[in-house]
CSV table of C-alpha atoms in Angstrom, one decimal:
chain,number,residue,atom,x,y,z
F,6,MET,CA,122.3,138.8,69.6
F,7,LEU,CA,124.2,137.3,66.8
F,8,GLN,CA,125.9,140.1,64.9
F,9,SER,CA,128.3,138.5,62.3
F,10,CYS,CA,129.8,135.3,61.4
F,11,GLU,CA,133.2,135.0,59.3
F,12,MET,CA,134.7,131.4,57.7
F,13,THR,CA,138.2,131.7,58.9
F,14,PRO,CA,140.9,128.5,58.3
F,15,GLN,CA,140.4,127.4,62.0
F,16,GLY,CA,136.7,127.5,61.3
F,17,TRP,CA,133.7,129.9,62.0
F,18,VAL,CA,134.4,132.9,64.0
F,19,CYS,CA,130.8,134.4,65.0
F,20,ASN,CA,130.9,137.6,67.1
F,21,TYR,CA,127.7,138.1,69.4
F,22,GLN,CA,126.4,141.4,71.2
F,23,MET,CA,125.7,140.9,74.9
F,24,PRO,CA,122.8,142.3,76.5
F,25,ALA,CA,123.2,145.3,78.4
F,26,VAL,CA,123.3,143.5,82.6
F,27,ILE,CA,125.3,145.3,85.7
F,28,LEU,CA,127.0,142.6,88.0
F,29,ARG,CA,127.3,144.4,91.8
F,30,GLY,CA,129.3,142.8,94.6
F,31,ALA,CA,126.9,140.9,96.7
F,32,PRO,CA,127.1,137.8,99.2
F,33,PRO,CA,128.8,134.5,98.0
F,34,GLY,CA,126.2,132.4,96.5
F,35,SER,CA,123.8,135.3,95.1
F,36,VAL,CA,123.5,137.1,92.1
F,37,VAL,CA,122.4,140.8,91.6
F,38,MET,CA,120.8,142.1,88.1
F,39,SER,CA,120.3,145.5,87.9
F,40,ASP,CA,118.3,146.2,85.1
F,41,PRO,CA,115.2,144.7,86.9
F,42,PRO,CA,114.4,145.8,90.3
F,43,ALA,CA,117.9,144.4,92.2
F,44,ILE,CA,116.7,140.9,93.6
F,45,ALA,CA,119.1,138.8,95.2
F,46,VAL,CA,119.0,135.0,94.1
F,47,PRO,CA,120.6,132.5,95.7
F,48,VAL,CA,122.2,130.2,93.5
F,49,PRO,CA,121.8,126.3,94.3
F,50,PRO,CA,124.3,123.8,94.4
F,51,THR,CA,124.8,122.1,90.7
F,52,VAL,CA,124.2,118.3,91.4
F,53,SER,CA,122.8,116.3,88.2
F,54,THR,CA,120.8,113.3,89.3
F,55,LEU,CA,119.2,111.3,87.2
F,56,ALA,CA,116.0,109.6,88.2
F,57,PRO,CA,115.9,106.1,87.9
F,58,PRO,CA,114.0,105.1,84.8
F,59,ALA,CA,110.8,103.6,86.8
F,60,GLU,CA,110.3,107.0,88.1
F,61,ILE,CA,110.1,109.1,85.0
F,62,SER,CA,107.4,110.2,83.2
F,63,SER,CA,106.9,108.8,79.5
F,64,ALA,CA,107.5,112.4,78.1
F,65,GLU,CA,110.5,112.6,80.0
F,66,ALA,CA,111.7,109.1,78.4
F,67,ASP,CA,110.8,110.4,75.0
F,68,ARG,CA,113.0,113.4,75.8
F,69,GLN,CA,116.0,111.8,76.8
F,70,ALA,CA,115.8,109.2,74.2
F,71,ARG,CA,115.7,112.0,71.4
F,72,LEU,CA,118.6,113.8,73.4
F,73,ILE,CA,120.6,110.6,73.3
F,74,ALA,CA,119.8,110.4,69.6
F,75,ARG,CA,120.5,114.0,68.6
F,76,CYS,CA,123.3,114.9,70.8
F,77,ALA,CA,125.1,111.7,72.2
F,78,ASP,CA,127.4,111.0,69.2
F,79,ALA,CA,127.1,114.6,67.5
F,80,SER,CA,129.7,116.3,66.0
F,81,TRP,CA,130.5,120.0,66.4
F,82,LEU,CA,128.5,121.1,63.4
F,83,SER,CA,125.6,119.8,65.1
F,84,LEU,CA,123.0,122.2,67.0
F,85,CYS,CA,123.6,120.5,70.6
F,86,LEU,CA,124.9,122.5,73.5
F,87,PRO,CA,127.7,121.5,75.4
F,88,ASP,CA,125.8,121.1,78.7
F,89,ASP,CA,123.0,119.0,76.0
F,90,ARG,CA,126.0,116.6,75.2
F,91,ARG,CA,127.4,116.1,78.3
F,92,GLU,CA,123.7,115.3,79.6
F,93,ALA,CA,123.1,112.4,76.0
F,94,ARG,CA,126.3,110.9,76.8
F,95,ALA,CA,125.4,110.4,80.5
F,96,LEU,CA,122.2,109.0,79.8
F,97,ARG,CA,123.6,106.8,76.9
F,98,ASP,CA,125.9,105.2,79.3
F,99,ALA,CA,123.7,104.8,82.1
F,100,ALA,CA,121.2,103.1,79.4
F,101,ASN,CA,124.4,101.0,78.2
F,102,ALA,CA,124.6,99.4,82.0
F,103,ARG,CA,120.8,99.0,82.8
F,104,ALA,CA,121.3,97.2,79.1
F,105,ALA,CA,124.2,95.1,80.3
F,106,LEU,CA,123.0,94.4,83.7
F,107,ARG,CA,119.9,93.0,82.6
F,108,ALA,CA,121.5,91.0,79.6
F,109,ASP,CA,123.6,89.5,83.4
F,110,VAL,CA,120.4,88.8,84.6
F,111,SER,CA,119.0,87.0,82.4
F,112,ARG,CA,121.9,85.0,81.5
F,113,LEU,CA,121.6,83.8,85.0
F,114,LEU,CA,118.3,83.3,84.7
F,115,SER,CA,118.5,80.9,82.0
F,116,GLU,CA,120.9,78.9,84.2
F,117,ASP,CA,118.4,78.6,86.5
F,118,ARG,CA,120.4,80.3,89.2
F,119,CYS,CA,117.5,82.6,90.5
F,120,GLU,CA,119.0,83.9,93.8
F,121,ASP,CA,122.4,84.8,91.8
F,122,ALA,CA,120.2,87.2,89.2
F,123,ILE,CA,118.4,88.7,92.3
F,124,ARG,CA,121.8,89.4,93.5
F,125,THR,CA,123.5,90.4,90.7
F,126,ALA,CA,120.2,92.8,90.3
F,127,LEU,CA,121.0,94.3,93.7
F,128,ALA,CA,124.3,94.5,93.3
F,129,GLY,CA,124.0,96.9,90.0
F,130,GLY,CA,121.2,99.0,92.1
F,131,ASP,CA,118.4,97.9,90.1
F,132,ILE,CA,115.9,96.8,92.4
F,133,ALA,CA,113.0,97.2,90.0
F,134,LEU,CA,114.8,94.5,88.1
F,135,ALA,CA,115.1,92.3,91.5
F,136,VAL,CA,111.7,92.9,92.1
F,137,GLU,CA,110.8,91.8,88.4
F,138,VAL,CA,112.8,88.7,88.8
F,139,ARG,CA,111.3,87.9,91.7
F,140,SER,CA,107.6,88.3,91.1
F,141,GLN,CA,107.4,87.0,87.5
F,142,ASN,CA,108.0,83.6,88.6
F,143,PHE,CA,111.2,82.8,86.9
F,144,CYS,CA,112.6,81.7,91.0
F,145,ALA,CA,109.2,79.5,91.5
F,146,PRO,CA,110.1,76.4,92.6
F,147,GLN,CA,109.5,73.6,90.3
F,148,THR,CA,107.4,70.7,90.7
F,149,PRO,CA,107.6,67.9,88.7
F,150,GLU,CA,104.7,66.8,86.8
F,151,VAL,CA,101.9,63.8,88.0
F,152,GLY,CA,103.2,60.7,86.6
F,153,THR,CA,107.5,61.3,86.0
F,154,GLU,CA,109.6,59.2,87.4
F,155,ALA,CA,110.5,61.7,90.2
F,156,THR,CA,107.0,61.5,91.6
F,157,ALA,CA,106.6,57.9,91.3
F,158,GLU,CA,109.9,57.5,93.1
F,159,ALA,CA,109.0,60.0,96.1
F,160,ALA,CA,105.2,58.1,96.0
F,161,VAL,CA,106.9,54.7,97.0
F,162,VAL,CA,108.0,55.1,100.7
F,163,PRO,CA,109.6,51.8,102.0
F,164,ASN,CA,108.3,51.0,105.9
């Protein structure tokens, strides 16, 4: 609970009142709190994994977009917690990497280098993009139209 704040030459200094909690010794990896009935809670390892964009819901995608817009480049005056800032920067960097990979794949497709585009998508770790490139007929073999020179030459077979 916030008790008071004052402005100093170095910035704002705020005093908070912490809730009364007593921590008692327990085996490593667990925390015991005394106010509610004492319960040992195992502490899971903190592994920050972000789901690939194809596996997240639209609500989660909206939340991530709002977080990036609000906290990725926020100043110290913003209402973003340090964890929010870290997550927003990681999400922004991942989105920039996906956009750069997509641009590389698009450039390769524009040069009719389909296999290189698929290899680039796979090397970048974006299997969904590789599948999209292959399934959208970007890499379908080009068949010449009837009546063009290539077909006329192919039709004349010497005996």
